[in-house]
């Protein structure tokens, strides 16, 4: 066969670069997400279990978002459905950013890279990660993202909150809920594990939960506020309690057992509280009585 027309020589090869490492994208589908069933596993709280996929054909690579809560971004722009990737594109999924690469020949891989797995900077790769000579070989990559610090959580909430505020201003509460849900539950998970985030992160999370309750009429977001401060074992700010009164009548449901468990925690230590904290407890007791009548 004429080499100039040999498809094995003219077909493009695609790969991603991440923190100096190379991940091959072979023909077919590469699933990306937190699930262990994905080919590219991202241990990142902003990533859905099955977040997206990249589909590679002979001459192109296309990224498809599986309607994930936090989206897929190409060069800073959120993907709507699917989008063709070009060499040099910056692909962002969760907090992880990849560089898209393409060439008629695969990148050079040393024998050492092919034969041994490495663990470095929180990234664990399989021996088959490098461009395999057998195209049928299974490839799975697992990225272990280091624990996100409180400042990064604040930045994530600030970034997503800015998007949610714009969506809320348009009256699209359900969409704002999808944008914020993962980040808010990450904060609550930290509290439940005994790792208290910074005060500004707690207040921001509780405030956005209140906004979501107001925009969607879903009582689960007031339950979120209560569970968050119950985990902290202290009264929530009075302005949040007042907001709860304002939206109660419009909510679909609210957990009375959650409120009562929270009040039990507060009442057991109320003597140690400052006057404004005792007032917040009194307001919460009145809220519980009102909620019981709903």
PDB file of C-alpha atoms in Angstrom:
ATOM      1  CA  UNK A   1       0.000   0.000   0.000  1.00  0.00           C
ATOM      2  CA  UNK A   2       1.174   3.526  -0.762  1.00  0.00           C
ATOM      3  CA  UNK A   3       2.396   4.967   2.559  1.00  0.00           C
ATOM      4  CA  UNK A   4       0.960   8.386   1.705  1.00  0.00           C
ATOM      5  CA  UNK A   5      -2.512   6.822   1.727  1.00  0.00           C
ATOM      6  CA  UNK A   6      -1.978   4.419   4.623  1.00  0.00           C
ATOM      7  CA  UNK A   7      -4.720   5.302   7.198  1.00  0.00           C
ATOM      8  CA  UNK A   8      -2.510   4.016  10.009  1.00  0.00           C
ATOM      9  CA  UNK A   9      -0.015   6.750   9.153  1.00  0.00           C
ATOM     10  CA  UNK A  10      -2.456   9.565   8.470  1.00  0.00           C
ATOM     11  CA  UNK A  11      -4.922   9.010  11.338  1.00  0.00           C
ATOM     12  CA  UNK A  12      -4.557  11.552  14.134  1.00  0.00           C
ATOM     13  CA  UNK A  13      -3.580  10.491  17.647  1.00  0.00           C
ATOM     14  CA  UNK A  14      -5.039  12.412  20.590  1.00  0.00           C
ATOM     15  CA  UNK A  15      -3.894  12.727  24.178  1.00  0.00           C
ATOM     16  CA  UNK A  16      -4.346  14.883  27.253  1.00  0.00           C
ATOM     17  CA  UNK A  17      -1.568  16.450  29.264  1.00  0.00           C
ATOM     18  CA  UNK A  18      -2.049  16.940  33.013  1.00  0.00           C
ATOM     19  CA  UNK A  19       0.681  18.148  35.375  1.00  0.00           C
ATOM     20  CA  UNK A  20       3.428  16.909  33.062  1.00  0.00           C
ATOM     21  CA  UNK A  21       1.825  13.526  32.411  1.00  0.00           C
ATOM     22  CA  UNK A  22       0.386  12.150  29.189  1.00  0.00           C
ATOM     23  CA  UNK A  23      -2.959  10.332  28.933  1.00  0.00           C
ATOM     24  CA  UNK A  24      -3.798   8.627  25.659  1.00  0.00           C
ATOM     25  CA  UNK A  25      -7.239   9.020  24.119  1.00  0.00           C
ATOM     26  CA  UNK A  26      -7.667   5.976  21.927  1.00  0.00           C
ATOM     27  CA  UNK A  27     -10.395   5.503  19.300  1.00  0.00           C
ATOM     28  CA  UNK A  28     -13.805   5.165  20.877  1.00  0.00           C
ATOM     29  CA  UNK A  29     -15.228   6.524  24.122  1.00  0.00           C
ATOM     30  CA  UNK A  30     -13.267   7.612  27.187  1.00  0.00           C
ATOM     31  CA  UNK A  31     -15.572   8.019  30.191  1.00  0.00           C
ATOM     32  CA  UNK A  32     -14.608  10.656  32.761  1.00  0.00           C
ATOM     33  CA  UNK A  33     -15.983  10.994  36.299  1.00  0.00           C
ATOM     34  CA  UNK A  34     -15.700   9.952  39.947  1.00  0.00           C
ATOM     35  CA  UNK A  35     -17.061   6.439  39.385  1.00  0.00           C
ATOM     36  CA  UNK A  36     -14.529   3.602  39.400  1.00  0.00           C
ATOM     37  CA  UNK A  37     -16.186   2.410  36.179  1.00  0.00           C
ATOM     38  CA  UNK A  38     -14.837   5.419  34.274  1.00  0.00           C
ATOM     39  CA  UNK A  39     -11.630   5.300  32.242  1.00  0.00           C
ATOM     40  CA  UNK A  40     -10.428   8.600  33.693  1.00  0.00           C
ATOM     41  CA  UNK A  41     -11.338   8.697  37.391  1.00  0.00           C
ATOM     42  CA  UNK A  42     -11.226  12.126  39.047  1.00  0.00           C
ATOM     43  CA  UNK A  43     -11.394  12.140  42.833  1.00  0.00           C
ATOM     44  CA  UNK A  44     -12.777  15.675  42.914  1.00  0.00           C
ATOM     45  CA  UNK A  45     -15.900  16.833  44.752  1.00  0.00           C
ATOM     46  CA  UNK A  46     -16.944  19.037  41.818  1.00  0.00           C
ATOM     47  CA  UNK A  47     -16.982  16.050  39.442  1.00  0.00           C
ATOM     48  CA  UNK A  48     -20.079  13.883  38.943  1.00  0.00           C
ATOM     49  CA  UNK A  49     -19.900  10.076  39.055  1.00  0.00           C
ATOM     50  CA  UNK A  50     -20.226   9.973  35.265  1.00  0.00           C
ATOM     51  CA  UNK A  51     -19.412  13.530  34.295  1.00  0.00           C
ATOM     52  CA  UNK A  52     -18.477  13.460  30.611  1.00  0.00           C
ATOM     53  CA  UNK A  53     -16.890  11.493  27.818  1.00  0.00           C
ATOM     54  CA  UNK A  54     -14.444  12.134  25.020  1.00  0.00           C
ATOM     55  CA  UNK A  55     -15.201  10.364  21.737  1.00  0.00           C
ATOM     56  CA  UNK A  56     -12.252   9.843  19.390  1.00  0.00           C
ATOM     57  CA  UNK A  57     -12.577   9.003  15.697  1.00  0.00           C
ATOM     58  CA  UNK A  58      -9.899   8.839  13.028  1.00  0.00           C
ATOM     59  CA  UNK A  59      -9.739  12.591  12.553  1.00  0.00           C
ATOM     60  CA  UNK A  60     -11.355  14.277  15.539  1.00  0.00           C
ATOM     61  CA  UNK A  61     -12.021  14.229  19.290  1.00  0.00           C
ATOM     62  CA  UNK A  62     -15.284  15.465  20.782  1.00  0.00           C
ATOM     63  CA  UNK A  63     -16.093  16.094  24.432  1.00  0.00           C
ATOM     64  CA  UNK A  64     -19.664  15.492  25.597  1.00  0.00           C
ATOM     65  CA  UNK A  65     -21.065  16.715  28.929  1.00  0.00           C
ATOM     66  CA  UNK A  66     -23.477  14.253  30.590  1.00  0.00           C
ATOM     67  CA  UNK A  67     -25.626  17.126  31.956  1.00  0.00           C
ATOM     68  CA  UNK A  68     -23.259  17.350  34.926  1.00  0.00           C
ATOM     69  CA  UNK A  69     -24.006  19.765  37.771  1.00  0.00           C
ATOM     70  CA  UNK A  70     -20.775  21.721  37.399  1.00  0.00           C
ATOM     71  CA  UNK A  71     -20.274  21.386  33.665  1.00  0.00           C
ATOM     72  CA  UNK A  72     -17.376  20.940  31.287  1.00  0.00           C
ATOM     73  CA  UNK A  73     -15.388  23.947  30.127  1.00  0.00           C
ATOM     74  CA  UNK A  74     -13.293  24.358  26.991  1.00  0.00           C
ATOM     75  CA  UNK A  75     -11.062  27.446  26.996  1.00  0.00           C
ATOM     76  CA  UNK A  76     -13.142  28.881  29.850  1.00  0.00           C
ATOM     77  CA  UNK A  77     -16.507  28.463  28.078  1.00  0.00           C
ATOM     78  CA  UNK A  78     -19.067  25.950  29.319  1.00  0.00           C
ATOM     79  CA  UNK A  79     -19.871  23.207  26.831  1.00  0.00           C
ATOM     80  CA  UNK A  80     -23.512  22.957  25.807  1.00  0.00           C
ATOM     81  CA  UNK A  81     -23.987  19.306  24.894  1.00  0.00           C
ATOM     82  CA  UNK A  82     -20.831  18.446  22.968  1.00  0.00           C
ATOM     83  CA  UNK A  83     -17.933  20.242  21.346  1.00  0.00           C
ATOM     84  CA  UNK A  84     -15.052  19.308  19.051  1.00  0.00           C
ATOM     85  CA  UNK A  85     -11.654  19.603  20.717  1.00  0.00           C
ATOM     86  CA  UNK A  86      -8.683  21.150  18.944  1.00  0.00           C
ATOM     87  CA  UNK A  87      -4.988  20.832  19.708  1.00  0.00           C
ATOM     88  CA  UNK A  88      -4.089  23.436  22.312  1.00  0.00           C
ATOM     89  CA  UNK A  89      -7.563  23.598  23.872  1.00  0.00           C
ATOM     90  CA  UNK A  90      -7.775  23.820  27.659  1.00  0.00           C
ATOM     91  CA  UNK A  91     -10.304  21.319  29.016  1.00  0.00           C
ATOM     92  CA  UNK A  92     -11.575  21.817  32.573  1.00  0.00           C
ATOM     93  CA  UNK A  93     -13.590  19.259  34.514  1.00  0.00           C
ATOM     94  CA  UNK A  94     -14.194  20.079  38.158  1.00  0.00           C
ATOM     95  CA  UNK A  95     -11.045  21.788  39.402  1.00  0.00           C
ATOM     96  CA  UNK A  96      -8.792  19.838  37.021  1.00  0.00           C
ATOM     97  CA  UNK A  97      -7.463  21.379  33.812  1.00  0.00           C
ATOM     98  CA  UNK A  98      -6.071  19.368  30.913  1.00  0.00           C
ATOM     99  CA  UNK A  99      -4.314  20.424  27.726  1.00  0.00           C
ATOM    100  CA  UNK A 100      -5.625  18.805  24.531  1.00  0.00           C
ATOM    101  CA  UNK A 101      -2.954  17.529  22.151  1.00  0.00           C
ATOM    102  CA  UNK A 102      -3.099  15.964  18.684  1.00  0.00           C
ATOM    103  CA  UNK A 103      -0.492  14.784  16.193  1.00  0.00           C
ATOM    104  CA  UNK A 104       0.034  12.299  13.383  1.00  0.00           C
ATOM    105  CA  UNK A 105       2.501  10.480  15.589  1.00  0.00           C
ATOM    106  CA  UNK A 106       2.098   9.644  19.284  1.00  0.00           C
ATOM    107  CA  UNK A 107       4.238  11.441  21.866  1.00  0.00           C
ATOM    108  CA  UNK A 108       7.505   9.713  22.757  1.00  0.00           C
ATOM    109  CA  UNK A 109       7.176   7.425  25.754  1.00  0.00           C
ATOM    110  CA  UNK A 110      10.217   5.886  27.451  1.00  0.00           C
ATOM    111  CA  UNK A 111      10.353   2.167  28.303  1.00  0.00           C
ATOM    112  CA  UNK A 112      10.457   3.077  31.985  1.00  0.00           C
ATOM    113  CA  UNK A 113       7.160   4.931  31.660  1.00  0.00           C
ATOM    114  CA  UNK A 114       5.594   1.896  29.997  1.00  0.00           C
ATOM    115  CA  UNK A 115       6.773  -0.643  32.558  1.00  0.00           C
ATOM    116  CA  UNK A 116       6.192   0.953  35.941  1.00  0.00           C
ATOM    117  CA  UNK A 117       3.415   2.729  37.777  1.00  0.00           C
ATOM    118  CA  UNK A 118       4.189   5.906  39.702  1.00  0.00           C
ATOM    119  CA  UNK A 119       2.588   7.670  42.631  1.00  0.00           C
ATOM    120  CA  UNK A 120       3.469  11.339  42.768  1.00  0.00           C
ATOM    121  CA  UNK A 121       1.747  14.559  43.796  1.00  0.00           C
ATOM    122  CA  UNK A 122      -1.505  12.713  44.470  1.00  0.00           C
ATOM    123  CA  UNK A 123      -1.718  11.189  40.962  1.00  0.00           C
ATOM    124  CA  UNK A 124      -1.853   7.402  40.586  1.00  0.00           C
ATOM    125  CA  UNK A 125      -1.418   5.963  37.100  1.00  0.00           C
ATOM    126  CA  UNK A 126      -1.667   2.458  35.756  1.00  0.00           C
ATOM    127  CA  UNK A 127       1.262   0.830  33.890  1.00  0.00           C
ATOM    128  CA  UNK A 128      -0.847   0.909  30.697  1.00  0.00           C
ATOM    129  CA  UNK A 129      -1.291   4.669  30.933  1.00  0.00           C
ATOM    130  CA  UNK A 130       1.379   5.465  28.336  1.00  0.00           C
ATOM    131  CA  UNK A 131       0.509   4.967  24.673  1.00  0.00           C
ATOM    132  CA  UNK A 132       0.092   1.215  24.536  1.00  0.00           C
ATOM    133  CA  UNK A 133       1.354  -0.784  21.577  1.00  0.00           C
ATOM    134  CA  UNK A 134      -1.725  -3.027  21.836  1.00  0.00           C
ATOM    135  CA  UNK A 135      -4.761  -0.834  20.957  1.00  0.00           C
ATOM    136  CA  UNK A 136      -7.064  -3.366  22.655  1.00  0.00           C
ATOM    137  CA  UNK A 137      -5.358  -3.028  26.042  1.00  0.00           C
ATOM    138  CA  UNK A 138      -7.491  -1.539  28.802  1.00  0.00           C
ATOM    139  CA  UNK A 139      -6.459   1.889  30.056  1.00  0.00           C
ATOM    140  CA  UNK A 140      -7.680   3.405  33.279  1.00  0.00           C
ATOM    141  CA  UNK A 141      -6.305   6.474  34.989  1.00  0.00           C
ATOM    142  CA  UNK A 142      -7.152   7.504  38.521  1.00  0.00           C
ATOM    143  CA  UNK A 143      -6.322  11.005  39.716  1.00  0.00           C
ATOM    144  CA  UNK A 144      -6.308  11.385  43.477  1.00  0.00           C
ATOM    145  CA  UNK A 145      -6.815  15.090  44.100  1.00  0.00           C
ATOM    146  CA  UNK A 146      -5.354  16.338  47.397  1.00  0.00           C
ATOM    147  CA  UNK A 147      -7.848  17.435  50.057  1.00  0.00           C
ATOM    148  CA  UNK A 148      -9.167  20.871  49.187  1.00  0.00           C
ATOM    149  CA  UNK A 149      -8.207  23.541  51.703  1.00  0.00           C
ATOM    150  CA  UNK A 150     -10.704  25.956  53.242  1.00  0.00           C
ATOM    151  CA  UNK A 151      -9.467  28.810  51.081  1.00  0.00           C
ATOM    152  CA  UNK A 152     -10.063  26.735  47.952  1.00  0.00           C
ATOM    153  CA  UNK A 153     -13.558  25.838  49.145  1.00  0.00           C
ATOM    154  CA  UNK A 154     -14.260  29.514  49.627  1.00  0.00           C
ATOM    155  CA  UNK A 155     -12.996  30.215  46.108  1.00  0.00           C
ATOM    156  CA  UNK A 156     -15.147  27.399  44.682  1.00  0.00           C
ATOM    157  CA  UNK A 157     -18.268  28.723  46.401  1.00  0.00           C
ATOM    158  CA  UNK A 158     -17.444  32.249  45.325  1.00  0.00           C
ATOM    159  CA  UNK A 159     -16.969  31.191  41.720  1.00  0.00           C
ATOM    160  CA  UNK A 160     -20.085  29.015  41.576  1.00  0.00           C
ATOM    161  CA  UNK A 161     -22.045  31.497  43.668  1.00  0.00           C
ATOM    162  CA  UNK A 162     -21.414  34.202  41.098  1.00  0.00           C
ATOM    163  CA  UNK A 163     -22.883  31.958  38.419  1.00  0.00           C
ATOM    164  CA  UNK A 164     -25.800  30.980  40.677  1.00  0.00           C
ATOM    165  CA  UNK A 165     -26.598  34.605  41.506  1.00  0.00           C
ATOM    166  CA  UNK A 166     -27.009  35.385  37.818  1.00  0.00           C
ATOM    167  CA  UNK A 167     -29.222  32.344  37.329  1.00  0.00           C
ATOM    168  CA  UNK A 168     -31.289  33.210  40.412  1.00  0.00           C
ATOM    169  CA  UNK A 169     -31.784  36.744  39.101  1.00  0.00           C
ATOM    170  CA  UNK A 170     -33.425  35.172  36.052  1.00  0.00           C
ATOM    171  CA  UNK A 171     -35.778  33.170  38.267  1.00  0.00           C
ATOM    172  CA  UNK A 172     -34.178  29.807  37.424  1.00  0.00           C
ATOM    173  CA  UNK A 173     -33.963  28.294  40.894  1.00  0.00           C
ATOM    174  CA  UNK A 174     -33.628  24.666  39.779  1.00  0.00           C
ATOM    175  CA  UNK A 175     -30.640  25.532  37.607  1.00  0.00           C
ATOM    176  CA  UNK A 176     -28.987  27.418  40.487  1.00  0.00           C
ATOM    177  CA  UNK A 177     -29.569  24.335  42.632  1.00  0.00           C
ATOM    178  CA  UNK A 178     -27.672  22.182  40.119  1.00  0.00           C
ATOM    179  CA  UNK A 179     -24.807  24.668  40.036  1.00  0.00           C
ATOM    180  CA  UNK A 180     -24.371  24.851  43.825  1.00  0.00           C
ATOM    181  CA  UNK A 181     -25.471  21.452  45.094  1.00  0.00           C
ATOM    182  CA  UNK A 182     -22.126  19.631  44.968  1.00  0.00           C
ATOM    183  CA  UNK A 183     -20.126  22.476  46.498  1.00  0.00           C
ATOM    184  CA  UNK A 184     -22.629  22.926  49.329  1.00  0.00           C
ATOM    185  CA  UNK A 185     -22.686  19.242  50.178  1.00  0.00           C
ATOM    186  CA  UNK A 186     -18.882  19.188  50.192  1.00  0.00           C
ATOM    187  CA  UNK A 187     -18.922  21.809  52.957  1.00  0.00           C
ATOM    188  CA  UNK A 188     -21.463  19.798  54.959  1.00  0.00           C
ATOM    189  CA  UNK A 189     -19.375  16.641  54.525  1.00  0.00           C
ATOM    190  CA  UNK A 190     -16.356  18.436  55.967  1.00  0.00           C
ATOM    191  CA  UNK A 191     -18.348  19.486  59.023  1.00  0.00           C
ATOM    192  CA  UNK A 192     -19.650  15.947  59.559  1.00  0.00           C
ATOM    193  CA  UNK A 193     -16.086  14.643  59.418  1.00  0.00           C
ATOM    194  CA  UNK A 194     -15.039  17.060  62.134  1.00  0.00           C
ATOM    195  CA  UNK A 195     -13.029  19.298  59.799  1.00  0.00           C
ATOM    196  CA  UNK A 196     -14.556  22.696  60.362  1.00  0.00           C
ATOM    197  CA  UNK A 197     -14.152  24.964  57.316  1.00  0.00           C
ATOM    198  CA  UNK A 198     -13.368  28.657  57.710  1.00  0.00           C
ATOM    199  CA  UNK A 199     -16.180  30.809  59.119  1.00  0.00           C
ATOM    200  CA  UNK A 200     -16.645  32.623  55.794  1.00  0.00           C
ATOM    201  CA  UNK A 201     -17.148  29.279  54.018  1.00  0.00           C
ATOM    202  CA  UNK A 202     -19.777  28.185  56.548  1.00  0.00           C
ATOM    203  CA  UNK A 203     -21.681  31.465  56.291  1.00  0.00           C
ATOM    204  CA  UNK A 204     -21.518  31.511  52.498  1.00  0.00           C
ATOM    205  CA  UNK A 205     -22.774  27.925  52.277  1.00  0.00           C
ATOM    206  CA  UNK A 206     -25.651  28.577  54.691  1.00  0.00           C
ATOM    207  CA  UNK A 207     -26.583  31.806  52.921  1.00  0.00           C
ATOM    208  CA  UNK A 208     -26.755  30.122  49.519  1.00  0.00           C
ATOM    209  CA  UNK A 209     -28.788  27.275  50.989  1.00  0.00           C
ATOM    210  CA  UNK A 210     -31.284  29.888  52.158  1.00  0.00           C
ATOM    211  CA  UNK A 211     -31.370  31.458  48.705  1.00  0.00           C
ATOM    212  CA  UNK A 212     -32.045  28.057  47.148  1.00  0.00           C
ATOM    213  CA  UNK A 213     -34.868  27.363  49.611  1.00  0.00           C
ATOM    214  CA  UNK A 214     -36.451  30.666  48.669  1.00  0.00           C
ATOM    215  CA  UNK A 215     -36.009  30.143  44.915  1.00  0.00           C
ATOM    216  CA  UNK A 216     -37.080  26.487  44.721  1.00  0.00           C
ATOM    217  CA  UNK A 217     -39.446  26.069  47.715  1.00  0.00           C
ATOM    218  CA  UNK A 218     -37.481  22.929  48.582  1.00  0.00           C
ATOM    219  CA  UNK A 219     -37.394  22.447  52.338  1.00  0.00           C
ATOM    220  CA  UNK A 220     -34.268  20.336  52.081  1.00  0.00           C
ATOM    221  CA  UNK A 221     -32.212  23.539  51.922  1.00  0.00           C
ATOM    222  CA  UNK A 222     -33.492  24.706  55.310  1.00  0.00           C
ATOM    223  CA  UNK A 223     -32.756  21.183  56.532  1.00  0.00           C
ATOM    224  CA  UNK A 224     -29.248  21.741  55.148  1.00  0.00           C
ATOM    225  CA  UNK A 225     -28.791  24.934  57.184  1.00  0.00           C
ATOM    226  CA  UNK A 226     -29.979  23.198  60.341  1.00  0.00           C
ATOM    227  CA  UNK A 227     -27.780  20.138  59.762  1.00  0.00           C
ATOM    228  CA  UNK A 228     -24.790  22.356  59.046  1.00  0.00           C
ATOM    229  CA  UNK A 229     -25.038  24.288  62.319  1.00  0.00           C
ATOM    230  CA  UNK A 230     -26.030  21.176  64.272  1.00  0.00           C
ATOM    231  CA  UNK A 231     -22.739  19.673  63.125  1.00  0.00           C
ATOM    232  CA  UNK A 232     -20.964  22.775  64.404  1.00  0.00           C
ATOM    233  CA  UNK A 233     -22.972  22.564  67.669  1.00  0.00           C
ATOM    234  CA  UNK A 234     -23.690  26.272  67.806  1.00  0.00           C
ATOM    235  CA  UNK A 235     -26.561  28.662  67.002  1.00  0.00           C
ATOM    236  CA  UNK A 236     -26.886  29.884  63.456  1.00  0.00           C
ATOM    237  CA  UNK A 237     -26.786  33.666  62.878  1.00  0.00           C
ATOM    238  CA  UNK A 238     -30.079  35.407  63.644  1.00  0.00           C
ATOM    239  CA  UNK A 239     -30.375  36.724  60.078  1.00  0.00           C
ATOM    240  CA  UNK A 240     -30.510  33.141  58.804  1.00  0.00           C
ATOM    241  CA  UNK A 241     -33.206  32.258  61.342  1.00  0.00           C
ATOM    242  CA  UNK A 242     -35.254  35.277  60.228  1.00  0.00           C
ATOM    243  CA  UNK A 243     -34.885  34.146  56.615  1.00  0.00           C
ATOM    244  CA  UNK A 244     -36.200  30.703  57.571  1.00  0.00           C
ATOM    245  CA  UNK A 245     -39.366  32.302  58.990  1.00  0.00           C
ATOM    246  CA  UNK A 246     -39.848  34.193  55.738  1.00  0.00           C
ATOM    247  CA  UNK A 247     -39.871  31.122  53.481  1.00  0.00           C
ATOM    248  CA  UNK A 248     -41.464  28.478  55.725  1.00  0.00           C
ATOM    249  CA  UNK A 249     -45.008  28.767  54.357  1.00  0.00           C
ATOM    250  CA  UNK A 250     -43.885  28.156  50.768  1.00  0.00           C
ATOM    251  CA  UNK A 251     -41.748  25.074  51.413  1.00  0.00           C
ATOM    252  CA  UNK A 252     -42.742  21.614  50.228  1.00  0.00           C
ATOM    253  CA  UNK A 253     -41.547  19.868  53.410  1.00  0.00           C
ATOM    254  CA  UNK A 254     -39.130  20.285  56.295  1.00  0.00           C
ATOM    255  CA  UNK A 255     -37.602  17.843  58.768  1.00  0.00           C
ATOM    256  CA  UNK A 256     -39.072  18.428  62.241  1.00  0.00           C
ATOM    257  CA  UNK A 257     -36.843  15.727  63.685  1.00  0.00           C
ATOM    258  CA  UNK A 258     -33.805  17.588  62.375  1.00  0.00           C
ATOM    259  CA  UNK A 259     -34.903  20.863  63.969  1.00  0.00           C
ATOM    260  CA  UNK A 260     -35.658  19.158  67.289  1.00  0.00           C
ATOM    261  CA  UNK A 261     -32.323  17.341  67.350  1.00  0.00           C
ATOM    262  CA  UNK A 262     -30.561  20.643  66.682  1.00  0.00           C
ATOM    263  CA  UNK A 263     -32.527  22.396  69.451  1.00  0.00           C
ATOM    264  CA  UNK A 264     -31.587  19.624  71.893  1.00  0.00           C
ATOM    265  CA  UNK A 265     -27.921  20.340  71.221  1.00  0.00           C
ATOM    266  CA  UNK A 266     -28.398  24.075  71.725  1.00  0.00           C
ATOM    267  CA  UNK A 267     -30.591  23.818  74.831  1.00  0.00           C
ATOM    268  CA  UNK A 268     -28.037  21.600  76.545  1.00  0.00           C
ATOM    269  CA  UNK A 269     -25.429  24.374  76.411  1.00  0.00           C
ATOM    270  CA  UNK A 270     -27.565  27.526  76.286  1.00  0.00           C
ATOM    271  CA  UNK A 271     -26.202  28.804  79.611  1.00  0.00           C
ATOM    272  CA  UNK A 272     -22.795  29.317  78.012  1.00  0.00           C
ATOM    273  CA  UNK A 273     -24.153  31.473  75.187  1.00  0.00           C
ATOM    274  CA  UNK A 274     -23.935  35.223  74.763  1.00  0.00           C
ATOM    275  CA  UNK A 275     -27.257  37.152  74.853  1.00  0.00           C
ATOM    276  CA  UNK A 276     -27.567  37.368  71.054  1.00  0.00           C
ATOM    277  CA  UNK A 277     -27.006  33.611  70.783  1.00  0.00           C
ATOM    278  CA  UNK A 278     -29.704  32.922  73.382  1.00  0.00           C
ATOM    279  CA  UNK A 279     -32.068  35.096  71.368  1.00  0.00           C
ATOM    280  CA  UNK A 280     -31.271  33.026  68.264  1.00  0.00           C
ATOM    281  CA  UNK A 281     -32.144  29.859  70.214  1.00  0.00           C
ATOM    282  CA  UNK A 282     -35.458  31.389  71.280  1.00  0.00           C
ATOM    283  CA  UNK A 283     -36.230  32.290  67.677  1.00  0.00           C
ATOM    284  CA  UNK A 284     -35.402  28.731  66.599  1.00  0.00           C
ATOM    285  CA  UNK A 285     -37.744  27.354  69.268  1.00  0.00           C
ATOM    286  CA  UNK A 286     -40.510  29.562  67.882  1.00  0.00           C
ATOM    287  CA  UNK A 287     -39.678  28.381  64.369  1.00  0.00           C
ATOM    288  CA  UNK A 288     -40.004  24.751  65.456  1.00  0.00           C
ATOM    289  CA  UNK A 289     -43.454  25.407  66.896  1.00  0.00           C
ATOM    290  CA  UNK A 290     -44.537  27.174  63.701  1.00  0.00           C
ATOM    291  CA  UNK A 291     -43.137  24.386  61.520  1.00  0.00           C
ATOM    292  CA  UNK A 292     -45.038  21.780  63.562  1.00  0.00           C
ATOM    293  CA  UNK A 293     -48.305  23.522  62.647  1.00  0.00           C
ATOM    294  CA  UNK A 294     -47.519  23.548  58.926  1.00  0.00           C
TER     295      UNK A 294
END
